[in-house]
Every structure is written in structure tokens, then in C-alpha cells.
Short mmCIF file of C-alpha atoms and ligand atoms in Angstrom, two decimals:
data_model
loop_
_atom_site.label_atom_id
_atom_site.label_comp_id
_atom_site.label_asym_id
_atom_site.label_seq_id
_atom_site.Cartn_x
_atom_site.Cartn_y
_atom_site.Cartn_z
CA MET A 1 -5.13 -20.02 -2.42
CA ASP A 2 -7.50 -20.44 0.46
CA PHE A 3 -8.20 -17.08 2.23
CA LYS A 4 -6.42 -17.95 5.48
CA GLU A 5 -3.41 -19.06 3.53
CA LEU A 6 -3.44 -15.82 1.54
CA ILE A 7 -3.51 -13.76 4.74
CA ILE A 8 -0.60 -15.76 6.17
CA GLN A 9 1.41 -15.52 2.96
CA ARG A 10 1.00 -11.75 2.74
CA GLN A 11 3.78 -10.14 4.52
CA SER A 12 5.89 -7.03 4.07
CA VAL A 13 8.58 -7.93 1.51
CA ARG A 14 11.69 -5.84 1.80
CA ARG A 15 13.94 -7.57 -0.70
CA TYR A 16 13.32 -7.71 -4.46
CA LEU A 17 14.69 -9.35 -7.47
CA ASP A 18 15.82 -7.28 -10.46
CA LYS A 19 12.89 -8.62 -12.42
CA PRO A 20 10.02 -6.57 -13.96
CA VAL A 21 6.42 -7.27 -13.03
CA GLU A 22 4.37 -8.30 -16.07
CA PRO A 23 1.83 -5.75 -17.35
CA ALA A 24 -0.96 -8.37 -17.17
CA LYS A 25 -0.24 -8.83 -13.45
CA ILE A 26 -0.23 -5.12 -12.89
CA GLU A 27 -3.60 -4.95 -14.58
CA LYS A 28 -4.96 -7.47 -11.99
CA LEU A 29 -3.57 -5.34 -9.21
CA VAL A 30 -5.27 -2.26 -10.56
CA GLU A 31 -8.53 -4.22 -10.86
CA ALA A 32 -8.29 -5.36 -7.21
CA VAL A 33 -8.06 -1.72 -6.10
CA ARG A 34 -10.90 -0.74 -8.52
CA LEU A 35 -13.16 -3.26 -6.88
CA ALA A 36 -12.44 -2.25 -3.36
CA PRO A 37 -15.35 -0.97 -1.19
CA SER A 38 -15.48 2.59 0.10
CA ALA A 39 -17.76 4.84 2.12
CA SER A 40 -20.79 5.72 -0.11
CA ASN A 41 -18.86 4.04 -2.87
CA SER A 42 -16.91 7.26 -3.20
CA GLN A 43 -13.76 5.51 -4.40
CA PRO A 44 -11.63 8.44 -3.14
CA TRP A 45 -8.38 7.29 -4.73
CA LYS A 46 -6.18 7.61 -7.73
CA LEU A 47 -3.78 4.80 -8.17
CA ILE A 48 -0.51 5.69 -9.88
CA ILE A 49 1.61 2.76 -11.04
CA VAL A 50 5.28 3.69 -11.32
CA ASP A 51 6.90 1.09 -13.58
CA ASN A 52 9.44 3.25 -15.19
CA ARG A 53 12.66 2.13 -13.58
CA GLU A 54 14.33 5.60 -13.39
CA LEU A 55 11.20 7.06 -11.93
CA ALA A 56 10.77 4.15 -9.61
CA GLU A 57 14.25 4.69 -8.26
CA LYS A 58 13.50 8.32 -7.61
CA VAL A 59 10.23 7.42 -5.80
CA ALA A 60 12.23 4.90 -3.71
CA LYS A 61 14.66 7.61 -2.71
CA ALA A 62 11.78 9.74 -1.53
CA THR A 63 10.92 7.13 1.10
CA PHE A 64 14.09 7.57 3.16
CA ASP A 65 16.82 9.92 4.08
CA LYS A 66 20.21 9.88 5.83
CA VAL A 67 18.70 10.07 9.30
CA LEU A 68 15.66 7.74 8.80
CA ALA A 69 16.93 5.09 6.42
CA PHE A 70 14.71 2.19 7.33
CA ASN A 71 12.99 2.27 3.88
CA LYS A 72 16.30 1.97 2.04
CA PHE A 73 15.17 -1.46 0.90
CA ALA A 74 12.84 0.37 -1.55
CA VAL A 75 15.65 1.13 -3.97
CA ASP A 76 15.46 -2.41 -5.16
CA ALA A 77 11.72 -2.44 -5.87
CA PRO A 78 11.10 -2.38 -9.64
CA VAL A 79 7.59 -0.97 -9.26
CA PHE A 80 5.63 1.29 -6.94
CA ALA A 81 1.94 1.91 -6.50
CA VAL A 82 1.03 5.33 -5.12
CA LEU A 83 -2.46 5.91 -3.75
CA VAL A 84 -3.46 9.52 -3.97
CA ILE A 85 -6.46 10.56 -1.83
CA GLU A 86 -9.27 12.05 -3.91
CA LYS A 87 -12.25 14.05 -2.61
CA PRO A 88 -15.07 11.72 -1.60
CA LYS A 89 -18.71 12.33 -2.61
CA THR A 90 -20.34 15.33 -1.01
CA ILE A 91 -22.57 13.06 1.17
CA THR A 92 -19.39 11.36 2.52
CA GLN A 93 -17.74 14.71 3.15
CA ILE A 94 -20.80 15.97 5.11
CA GLY A 95 -21.15 12.67 6.94
CA GLY A 96 -17.49 12.53 7.80
CA SER A 97 -17.52 16.10 9.05
CA ILE A 98 -20.60 15.56 11.28
CA LYS A 99 -19.31 12.26 12.62
CA LYS A 100 -15.64 13.33 12.69
CA ARG A 101 -14.50 10.41 10.63
CA GLU A 102 -11.83 10.32 7.99
CA PHE A 103 -13.60 8.00 5.64
CA PRO A 104 -11.12 8.39 2.76
CA LEU A 105 -8.26 7.21 4.95
CA ILE A 106 -10.25 4.11 5.81
CA ASP A 107 -11.01 3.58 2.19
CA ILE A 108 -7.42 3.94 1.11
CA GLY A 109 -6.37 1.34 3.69
CA ILE A 110 -8.89 -1.20 2.33
CA ALA A 111 -7.80 -0.47 -1.21
CA ALA A 112 -4.20 -0.95 -0.33
CA GLU A 113 -4.93 -4.32 1.29
CA HIS A 114 -6.88 -5.44 -1.75
CA PHE A 115 -3.74 -4.60 -3.76
CA CYS A 116 -1.38 -6.47 -1.44
CA LEU A 117 -3.57 -9.55 -1.16
CA GLN A 118 -3.96 -9.79 -4.91
CA ALA A 119 -0.18 -9.38 -5.32
CA THR A 120 0.38 -12.17 -2.84
CA GLU A 121 -1.87 -14.44 -4.81
CA LEU A 122 0.20 -13.66 -7.93
CA GLY A 123 3.54 -14.43 -6.13
CA ILE A 124 4.45 -10.77 -5.98
CA GLY A 125 5.78 -9.24 -2.78
CA THR A 126 4.62 -5.86 -1.49
CA CYS A 127 5.37 -3.47 1.34
CA MET A 128 3.09 -0.62 2.30
CA ILE A 129 5.16 2.43 2.97
CA GLY A 130 3.63 5.20 5.03
CA TRP A 131 6.85 7.04 5.68
CA PHE A 132 7.82 9.08 2.70
CA ASN A 133 8.59 12.63 1.53
CA GLU A 134 5.23 13.64 0.27
CA ARG A 135 6.39 16.85 -1.38
CA LYS A 136 9.03 14.93 -3.39
CA ILE A 137 6.62 12.24 -4.47
CA LYS A 138 4.06 14.81 -5.53
CA LYS A 139 6.65 16.62 -7.65
CA LEU A 140 7.95 13.43 -9.20
CA LEU A 141 4.54 12.19 -10.26
CA GLN A 142 3.00 15.50 -11.09
CA ILE A 143 0.36 15.17 -8.37
CA PRO A 144 -1.52 18.49 -7.92
CA GLU A 145 -0.25 20.54 -4.99
CA LYS A 146 -3.47 20.34 -2.97
CA LYS A 147 -3.79 16.55 -3.09
CA ARG A 148 -2.52 14.22 -0.37
CA VAL A 149 -0.63 11.03 -0.99
CA GLY A 150 -2.21 8.34 1.21
CA LEU A 151 0.22 5.46 0.83
CA VAL A 152 3.09 4.21 -1.31
CA ILE A 153 3.39 0.52 -1.97
CA SER A 154 6.68 -1.11 -3.17
CA LEU A 155 6.32 -4.28 -5.20
CA GLY A 156 8.30 -6.89 -7.02
CA TYR A 157 9.35 -10.50 -7.11
CA PHE A 158 11.45 -11.65 -4.17
CA PRO A 159 14.29 -14.21 -3.84
CA ASP A 160 13.53 -17.91 -3.19
CA ASP A 161 15.22 -17.69 0.18
CA TYR A 162 12.86 -14.96 1.35
CA ASN A 163 11.20 -16.91 4.14
CA LEU A 164 7.72 -16.48 5.45
CA CYS A 165 8.11 -14.69 8.80
CA THR A 166 6.11 -15.59 11.91
CA LYS A 167 3.54 -12.92 12.30
CA ILE A 168 4.04 -10.97 15.52
CA ARG A 169 0.61 -10.09 16.66
CA LYS A 170 -1.40 -9.40 19.78
CA THR A 171 -3.22 -12.37 21.17
CA LYS A 172 -6.91 -12.90 20.43
CA GLU A 173 -7.68 -12.03 24.03
CA GLU A 174 -5.78 -8.76 23.75
CA MET A 175 -7.33 -7.63 20.53
CA SER A 176 -10.87 -8.89 20.55
CA SER A 177 -13.81 -9.40 22.89
CA PHE A 178 -17.42 -10.38 22.71
CA ASN A 179 -20.38 -8.23 23.69
CA LYS A 180 -18.36 -5.56 25.58
CA TYR A 181 -15.05 -3.62 25.28
C1 FMN B 201 -0.12 2.24 6.87
C2 FMN B 201 1.10 1.46 6.89
C3 FMN B 201 2.37 2.04 6.84
C4 FMN B 201 3.57 1.32 6.80
N1 FMN B 201 4.71 1.96 6.62
C5 FMN B 201 5.88 1.26 6.48
C6 FMN B 201 7.10 1.90 6.15
O1 FMN B 201 7.18 3.15 5.94
N2 FMN B 201 8.18 1.12 6.04
C7 FMN B 201 8.15 -0.25 6.22
O2 FMN B 201 9.18 -0.88 6.08
N3 FMN B 201 7.01 -0.86 6.57
C8 FMN B 201 5.84 -0.15 6.66
N4 FMN B 201 4.65 -0.79 6.93
C9 FMN B 201 4.64 -2.28 7.06
C10 FMN B 201 4.45 -2.67 8.55
O3 FMN B 201 5.62 -2.41 9.28
C11 FMN B 201 4.03 -4.14 8.58
O4 FMN B 201 2.78 -4.28 7.90
C12 FMN B 201 3.86 -4.67 10.06
O5 FMN B 201 5.10 -4.63 10.73
C13 FMN B 201 3.40 -6.14 10.03
O6 FMN B 201 4.26 -6.96 9.25
P1 FMN B 201 3.80 -7.75 7.98
O7 FMN B 201 3.31 -6.76 7.02
O8 FMN B 201 5.03 -8.47 7.47
O9 FMN B 201 2.74 -8.72 8.40
C14 FMN B 201 3.48 -0.08 6.94
C15 FMN B 201 2.24 -0.72 7.03
C16 FMN B 201 1.09 0.03 7.04
C17 FMN B 201 -0.26 -0.73 7.12
#
């Protein structure tokens, strides 16, 4: 797929088929995250793939509650990827503190997009999920108390009638400029 086409095809998929994702494809997704760039090459992430169906359902249920149920679609996702934020290299910690920049958050975002673009190329739908019950997810996946969960990504195959949506975005004029703000 040509890069522009890949970007267009990548969209948040919120309907999934009851079909497992092949281990060889999961391997490629892991590799896409492994190769992502990061500040000082710190690679401040641990990627947890949740492909156990029972556990996946529990993770899904930790992304919504009765009041805020917009992530309810997640219960149909057969697999989840959970990006845990790891400590970056000391140089990145010092640099981030001096410059007041959260480099690991930037890094996690890039890694997540690598994951989603690779999934798109493989015909697998994804949705990045930033709204979740972190305490529950940490408990379910035995993530150490002091770590933070950066992002959860649901993934799976989607129905044939799942159409490509028009991307609602700011205009080029609104979101970009040349040579000044
Ligand atoms: C950091 C982040 C957090 C997000 N959290 C959620 C979420 O909790 N639930 C959800 O349905 N979509 C979530 N999304 C998906 C966005 O809503 C979606 O990317 C945006 O509306 C653009 O649509 P598109 O992905 O289809 O192009 C999140 C996306 C990002 C990047």
C-alpha cells in the first residue's frame, strides 16, 4: 500500500468480527512497535499483547462503565495491545526535566501509530483507547503498581460492510503555516 493510502485506510475501527488474529500477524505488529523511534532511543515502553479471550474481555470491560460507555464496542475486540510506559534513559529524564517535556508520552504515541499503521496494512482494524480504568488494567495484567499505562489499543478483523469514513480534520490553513505561527 502506498503511504498516503495507508494513512487514509487507517481509521478507528469500533466493530470486530469474532475471528482471532493470527500469531504471525501479531508478531509483525510487535516488530512495528519495536522499530519505532524514541527520544535518545530510550524505547520507554513495554507492549503487552492480550490475546487470551477471557482476559481480553476483562480488559475491554475496564475501558468503560455505566456512566461513560462510549468504549463499549471494545467487548467485541478479540485482542488488545497495552502500552506500558517505562522509565526512559537517564539522559532523557534529565533532558525532559530541564526542558519540561514528557518525552515518553511522545514516544508512546509514535509507537502506537506504528502499531496501527502496520495493522492497517495487514487488514486488521484498531482503535486507540485513552479512556480506561488504569487501576483495573494494571491488576488484570500484573503491571507493577508504580508503572503507568500509556494507551490501550483494541484490534481485530472487521466486517466487510465497515466503510471507510471521511476523515473529519481541520483544514490545511487551520493546522499548518510556513515560516511563522
Ligand atoms: C490518544 C488517543 C486516545 C483515544 N481514545 C479513544 C477512546 O478512548 N475511545 C475511542 O473510541 N476512541 C479513542 N481514540 C480515537 C479517536 O477518537 C480517533 O482517532 C479520532 O476521532 C480520529 O478518527 P480516526 O481514528 O477514525 O481517524 C483515541 C485516539 C487517540 C490518539
